[in-house]
């Protein structure tokens, strides 16, 4: 099992000798989850007592929000990451890295040969002539974005040689104009598969709701693998309302844009900063020491030691902004 952000209890135990504080006193900036999460609606108690039903309106709400009805609801996009590689015969797969490492692990476990293209452009992946390219947009963990037009052109090139493009848009909701979900599996991009999640932008990571978009035959095979009732009734209820709440979505995008710019500015003195709406990442030779400095003050970030990166999620209150600002002001390499 790979390690991920959000392991707050483990961090609190590890750093207990340095910061004598309760778990609730920790500032968790390790996940990239929107701290201003969608407000939970009142839930009909009946959904706790009945088996979930596929025709409850969730699929329709998702099709409207994403602009594509070629979809399958999943218990988090992680389910698609785990099972998608098994839908393809073993081939050479190119991954634009650094990347969310669950992707690379899943393809390798399924018997595919992986080519990790470290900090290389999409054009380089296409030139490698691999049948499948996997990438995150915005990238996780760097936050860098590829334009939608470039992704669609890549899908077209891959289609001409019988290949596939798989795009993880888990962090894409704040910038829907740059997402390619709407075209996945359709006439314009039949070989494009896109993963989406309600865990990041909507802040509903605990609900474990995601979607995969693409060719109907691939979705049907995934449906068979997952079996009945992949999502709980309460999760479906909350997800349906969140996807339909356009007013909340517009305000969240505005607030995230402001917070993202503030975070990038705060981190600029530390090294090279790249960011998207939900997190900012610093490339620095001092990433490990800075991670330790913050952890000893009960501030958890996400360290990527293999790449010299430290990722920061967004603080959720002015007090949290002041706290991270003070901790960084006291830092010296």
Coordinates of C-alpha atoms in Angstrom, one line a residue:
X1 CA 0.0 0.0 0.0
X2 CA 1.3 3.4 -0.9
X3 CA 1.3 6.2 1.6
X4 CA -0.9 9.3 1.0
X5 CA -1.7 12.6 2.5
X6 CA -4.2 12.9 5.3
X7 CA -2.6 10.4 7.7
X8 CA -3.0 12.9 10.5
X9 CA -3.2 10.4 13.4
X10 CA 0.1 8.8 12.4
X11 CA 1.8 12.2 12.1
X12 CA 0.5 13.2 15.5
X13 CA 2.0 10.1 17.1
X14 CA 5.3 10.5 15.3
X15 CA 5.8 14.1 16.3
X16 CA 4.3 13.9 19.8
X17 CA 7.8 14.4 21.4
X18 CA 8.1 17.8 19.6
X19 CA 4.6 19.3 19.7
X20 CA 2.6 18.6 22.8
X21 CA -0.9 19.1 21.3
X22 CA -4.1 17.3 20.6
X23 CA -5.0 15.8 17.3
X24 CA -7.6 18.6 16.8
X25 CA -4.8 21.2 17.1
X26 CA -3.0 19.9 14.0
X27 CA -3.2 21.9 10.7
X28 CA -3.6 19.4 7.9
X29 CA -2.4 20.8 4.6
X30 CA -1.4 17.4 3.2
X31 CA -4.4 16.5 1.0
X32 CA -5.4 19.2 -1.5
X33 CA -9.0 18.8 -0.4
X34 CA -11.1 22.0 -0.5
X35 CA -11.3 23.2 3.2
X36 CA -14.5 25.0 2.3
X37 CA -16.4 21.8 1.6
X38 CA -19.9 21.5 0.2
X39 CA -22.3 22.0 3.2
X40 CA -23.9 18.7 4.0
X41 CA -27.6 18.7 3.3
X42 CA -30.2 17.0 5.5
X43 CA -30.6 13.4 4.4
X44 CA -33.8 11.4 4.4
X45 CA -33.3 8.7 7.0
X46 CA -34.9 6.2 4.6
X47 CA -31.7 6.1 2.5
X48 CA -29.9 4.4 5.4
X49 CA -32.5 1.6 5.4
X50 CA -32.9 0.9 1.7
X51 CA -30.5 -0.5 -0.9
X52 CA -29.2 2.2 -3.2
X53 CA -31.0 2.6 -6.6
X54 CA -29.3 3.5 -9.8
X55 CA -32.3 5.6 -11.0
X56 CA -32.3 8.0 -8.1
X57 CA -31.1 11.0 -10.2
X58 CA -27.4 10.8 -9.5
X59 CA -26.5 9.7 -13.0
X60 CA -28.6 12.5 -14.5
X61 CA -27.1 15.1 -12.2
X62 CA -23.6 14.0 -13.1
X63 CA -24.3 13.9 -16.8
X64 CA -25.5 17.5 -16.6
X65 CA -22.6 18.8 -14.5
X66 CA -19.9 17.1 -16.5
X67 CA -21.6 17.4 -19.9
X68 CA -21.4 13.7 -20.7
X69 CA -23.8 10.8 -20.1
X70 CA -21.2 8.1 -21.0
X71 CA -20.3 7.6 -17.3
X72 CA -20.2 5.2 -14.5
X73 CA -20.4 6.1 -10.8
X74 CA -17.7 4.6 -8.6
X75 CA -16.7 4.5 -4.9
X76 CA -14.1 7.2 -5.5
X77 CA -12.0 7.5 -8.7
X78 CA -9.5 5.2 -6.9
X79 CA -11.8 2.3 -8.0
X80 CA -11.2 3.2 -11.6
X81 CA -7.5 3.5 -11.1
X82 CA -7.4 0.1 -9.6
X83 CA -9.5 -1.7 -12.3
X84 CA -8.9 0.1 -15.5
X85 CA -5.5 -1.5 -16.3
X86 CA -7.2 -5.0 -16.3
X87 CA -9.4 -3.9 -19.2
X88 CA -6.4 -3.8 -21.5
X89 CA -4.0 -6.6 -22.6
X90 CA -0.5 -6.1 -21.3
X91 CA 1.3 -3.3 -23.3
X92 CA 3.8 -0.5 -22.8
X93 CA 2.2 2.4 -20.9
X94 CA 3.7 5.9 -20.7
X95 CA 3.1 7.9 -17.5
X96 CA 3.9 11.6 -17.3
X97 CA 5.6 11.8 -14.0
X98 CA 5.7 12.8 -11.2
X99 CA 2.2 11.5 -11.0
X100 CA -0.3 10.2 -8.4
X101 CA 1.6 6.9 -7.8
X102 CA -1.6 4.8 -7.5
X103 CA -1.7 5.0 -11.3
X104 CA 1.8 3.6 -11.9
X105 CA 1.3 0.9 -9.3
X106 CA -2.0 -0.3 -10.7
X107 CA -0.7 -0.6 -14.3
X108 CA 2.4 -2.5 -13.2
X109 CA 0.3 -4.8 -11.0
X110 CA -1.8 -5.6 -14.1
X111 CA 1.2 -6.8 -16.0
X112 CA 1.9 -3.7 -18.1
X113 CA 5.4 -2.4 -18.8
X114 CA 5.7 1.2 -17.5
X115 CA 7.7 4.0 -19.0
X116 CA 8.0 6.9 -16.5
X117 CA 8.6 10.1 -18.5
X118 CA 10.0 12.4 -15.8
X119 CA 9.1 16.1 -16.3
X120 CA 8.8 15.5 -20.1
X121 CA 6.2 17.2 -22.3
X122 CA 3.2 15.4 -23.7
X123 CA 4.8 15.5 -27.2
X124 CA 7.6 13.3 -25.9
X125 CA 5.1 10.7 -24.6
X126 CA 3.5 10.7 -28.1
X127 CA 6.9 10.3 -29.8
X128 CA 7.6 7.3 -27.6
X129 CA 4.8 5.5 -29.6
X130 CA 3.4 3.7 -26.6
X131 CA -0.2 2.4 -27.0
X132 CA -1.5 4.1 -23.8
X133 CA -0.6 7.4 -22.1
X134 CA -1.7 8.1 -18.5
X135 CA -1.5 11.6 -17.0
X136 CA -3.1 13.9 -14.4
X137 CA -4.5 17.3 -15.4
X138 CA -3.9 19.4 -13.3
X139 CA -0.9 17.3 -12.4
X140 CA -0.8 15.8 -9.0
X141 CA 1.6 16.6 -7.3
X142 CA 3.0 19.6 -9.3
X143 CA -0.3 21.4 -10.1
X144 CA 0.9 22.1 -13.7
X145 CA -1.8 22.1 -16.3
X146 CA -1.9 21.0 -20.0
X147 CA -4.4 22.8 -22.3
X148 CA -7.4 20.8 -23.2
X149 CA -6.7 21.3 -26.9
X150 CA -3.3 19.5 -26.5
X151 CA -5.0 16.6 -24.8
X152 CA -7.6 16.2 -27.5
X153 CA -4.9 16.4 -30.2
X154 CA -3.0 13.7 -28.3
X155 CA -6.1 11.5 -28.1
X156 CA -6.5 11.9 -31.9
X157 CA -2.9 10.9 -32.5
X158 CA -3.3 7.9 -30.3
X159 CA -6.6 6.9 -32.0
X160 CA -4.9 6.8 -35.4
X161 CA -2.6 4.0 -34.0
X162 CA -5.2 2.3 -31.9
X163 CA -4.1 3.8 -28.6
X164 CA -5.8 5.2 -25.6
X165 CA -5.4 8.4 -23.5
X166 CA -6.3 8.2 -19.8
X167 CA -6.7 11.5 -18.0
X168 CA -7.2 11.9 -14.2
X169 CA -9.1 15.2 -13.7
X170 CA -9.5 14.8 -9.9
X171 CA -8.4 18.4 -9.4
X172 CA -10.1 19.8 -12.6
X173 CA -13.4 21.2 -11.3
X174 CA -12.2 24.7 -10.5
X175 CA -11.3 25.2 -14.2
X176 CA -14.0 23.3 -16.1
X177 CA -13.2 25.1 -19.4
X178 CA -9.9 23.2 -19.4
X179 CA -11.4 19.8 -18.8
X180 CA -12.0 17.2 -21.5
X181 CA -14.5 15.1 -19.6
X182 CA -17.4 16.1 -21.9
X183 CA -15.8 14.5 -25.0
X184 CA -14.6 11.2 -23.4
X185 CA -15.9 8.2 -25.2
X186 CA -17.8 10.3 -27.8
X187 CA -17.3 10.7 -31.6
X188 CA -14.6 13.3 -31.1
X189 CA -12.5 11.2 -28.7
X190 CA -13.7 7.6 -28.5
X191 CA -10.3 6.5 -27.1
X192 CA -10.3 9.0 -24.2
X193 CA -11.1 7.9 -20.7
X194 CA -11.4 10.5 -17.9
X195 CA -11.6 10.1 -14.2
X196 CA -13.4 12.6 -11.9
X197 CA -13.9 12.8 -8.1
X198 CA -16.1 14.6 -5.6
X199 CA -13.3 14.4 -3.0
X200 CA -11.2 17.5 -4.0
X201 CA -13.3 20.5 -5.2
X202 CA -16.4 19.5 -3.4
X203 CA -14.4 18.5 -0.3
X204 CA -16.4 15.2 0.1
X205 CA -13.5 12.8 0.3
X206 CA -15.1 10.8 3.0
X207 CA -18.2 10.1 0.8
X208 CA -16.0 8.1 -1.7
X209 CA -17.8 9.2 -4.8
X210 CA -16.1 9.3 -8.3
X211 CA -16.9 8.8 -11.9
X212 CA -15.3 7.4 -15.0
X213 CA -16.2 8.6 -18.5
X214 CA -15.4 6.8 -21.7
X215 CA -16.4 4.2 -24.3
X216 CA -19.6 2.3 -23.3
X217 CA -18.0 -1.1 -23.6
X218 CA -15.2 -0.2 -21.2
X219 CA -17.7 1.2 -18.7
X220 CA -19.8 -2.0 -18.9
X221 CA -16.8 -4.1 -18.2
X222 CA -16.0 -1.9 -15.2
X223 CA -19.6 -2.2 -14.0
X224 CA -19.4 -6.0 -14.0
X225 CA -16.2 -5.9 -12.0
X226 CA -17.6 -3.5 -9.4
X227 CA -20.8 -5.4 -8.9
X228 CA -24.1 -4.0 -7.5
X229 CA -24.3 -1.0 -5.1
X230 CA -20.8 0.4 -5.5
X231 CA -22.0 3.7 -3.8
X232 CA -23.9 3.9 -0.5
X233 CA -27.4 5.6 -0.5
X234 CA -26.3 8.5 1.7
X235 CA -23.3 9.2 -0.5
X236 CA -25.5 9.2 -3.6
X237 CA -27.9 11.6 -2.0
X238 CA -25.2 14.1 -1.0
X239 CA -23.4 13.8 -4.4
X240 CA -26.6 14.4 -6.4
X241 CA -27.3 17.6 -4.5
X242 CA -23.7 18.9 -4.7
X243 CA -23.5 18.3 -8.5
X244 CA -26.8 20.2 -9.0
X245 CA -25.8 23.2 -6.8
X246 CA -24.5 25.6 -9.4
X247 CA -24.6 28.6 -7.1
X248 CA -22.3 27.0 -4.6
X249 CA -19.9 25.8 -7.3
X250 CA -19.5 29.3 -8.7
X251 CA -18.7 30.8 -5.3
X252 CA -16.3 28.0 -4.6
X253 CA -14.4 28.6 -7.8
X254 CA -14.1 32.3 -7.0
X255 CA -12.9 31.6 -3.4
X256 CA -10.4 29.0 -4.5
X257 CA -8.9 31.2 -7.2
X258 CA -8.2 33.9 -4.5
X259 CA -6.8 31.4 -2.0
X260 CA -4.6 29.7 -4.5
X261 CA -3.0 32.9 -5.6
X262 CA -2.4 33.8 -1.9
X263 CA -0.8 30.5 -1.2
X264 CA 1.5 30.7 -4.2
X265 CA 2.6 34.2 -3.1
X266 CA 3.2 33.0 0.4
X267 CA 5.4 30.1 -0.7
X268 CA 7.3 32.0 -3.5
X269 CA 10.4 32.7 -1.3
X270 CA 10.9 29.0 -0.6
X271 CA 11.7 27.8 -4.1
X272 CA 10.1 27.2 -7.5
X273 CA 6.3 27.2 -7.0
X274 CA 3.7 25.5 -9.2
X275 CA 0.1 25.5 -8.3
X276 CA -3.5 24.8 -9.2
X277 CA -6.7 26.0 -7.5
X278 CA -6.5 23.5 -4.7
X279 CA -2.8 23.3 -3.7
X280 CA 0.7 24.7 -4.4
X281 CA 3.9 22.7 -4.6
X282 CA 7.4 23.9 -3.9
X283 CA 10.4 22.4 -5.6
X284 CA 13.4 22.9 -3.3
X285 CA 16.5 21.0 -2.1
X286 CA 15.3 21.7 1.4
X287 CA 11.9 19.9 1.1
X288 CA 12.7 17.3 3.7
X289 CA 14.0 19.8 6.3
X290 CA 11.1 22.1 5.7
X291 CA 8.6 19.2 6.1
X292 CA 10.2 18.4 9.4
X293 CA 10.2 22.0 10.5
X294 CA 6.5 22.3 9.9
X295 CA 5.6 18.9 11.4
X296 CA 7.3 19.8 14.6
X297 CA 4.8 22.7 14.8
X298 CA 1.9 20.4 14.1
X299 CA 1.5 21.4 10.5
X300 CA 1.3 18.5 8.1
X301 CA 2.3 18.9 4.5
X302 CA 2.9 16.3 1.7
X303 CA 6.5 15.5 1.0
X304 CA 7.6 13.8 -2.2
X305 CA 11.2 12.9 -1.4
X306 CA 11.9 11.2 -4.8
X307 CA 11.2 14.5 -6.5
X308 CA 12.3 17.2 -4.0
X309 CA 8.7 18.5 -3.7
X310 CA 6.6 19.7 -0.8
X311 CA 2.9 20.2 -1.5
X312 CA 0.7 22.5 0.5
X313 CA -3.1 22.4 0.6
X314 CA -5.2 25.5 1.3
X315 CA -5.7 26.8 4.9
X316 CA -9.3 27.0 5.8
X317 CA -9.5 30.1 8.0
X318 CA -7.6 33.3 8.6
X319 CA -6.2 31.9 11.8
X320 CA -4.7 29.0 9.8
X321 CA -3.3 31.4 7.2
X322 CA -1.6 33.3 10.0
X323 CA -0.3 30.0 11.5
X324 CA 1.4 28.8 8.4
X325 CA 2.7 32.3 7.7
X326 CA 4.3 32.4 11.1
X327 CA 5.8 29.0 10.8
X328 CA 7.4 29.8 7.4
X329 CA 8.7 33.1 8.7
X330 CA 10.6 31.2 11.3
X331 CA 12.1 28.9 8.8
X332 CA 15.8 29.0 7.7
X333 CA 17.5 26.3 5.6

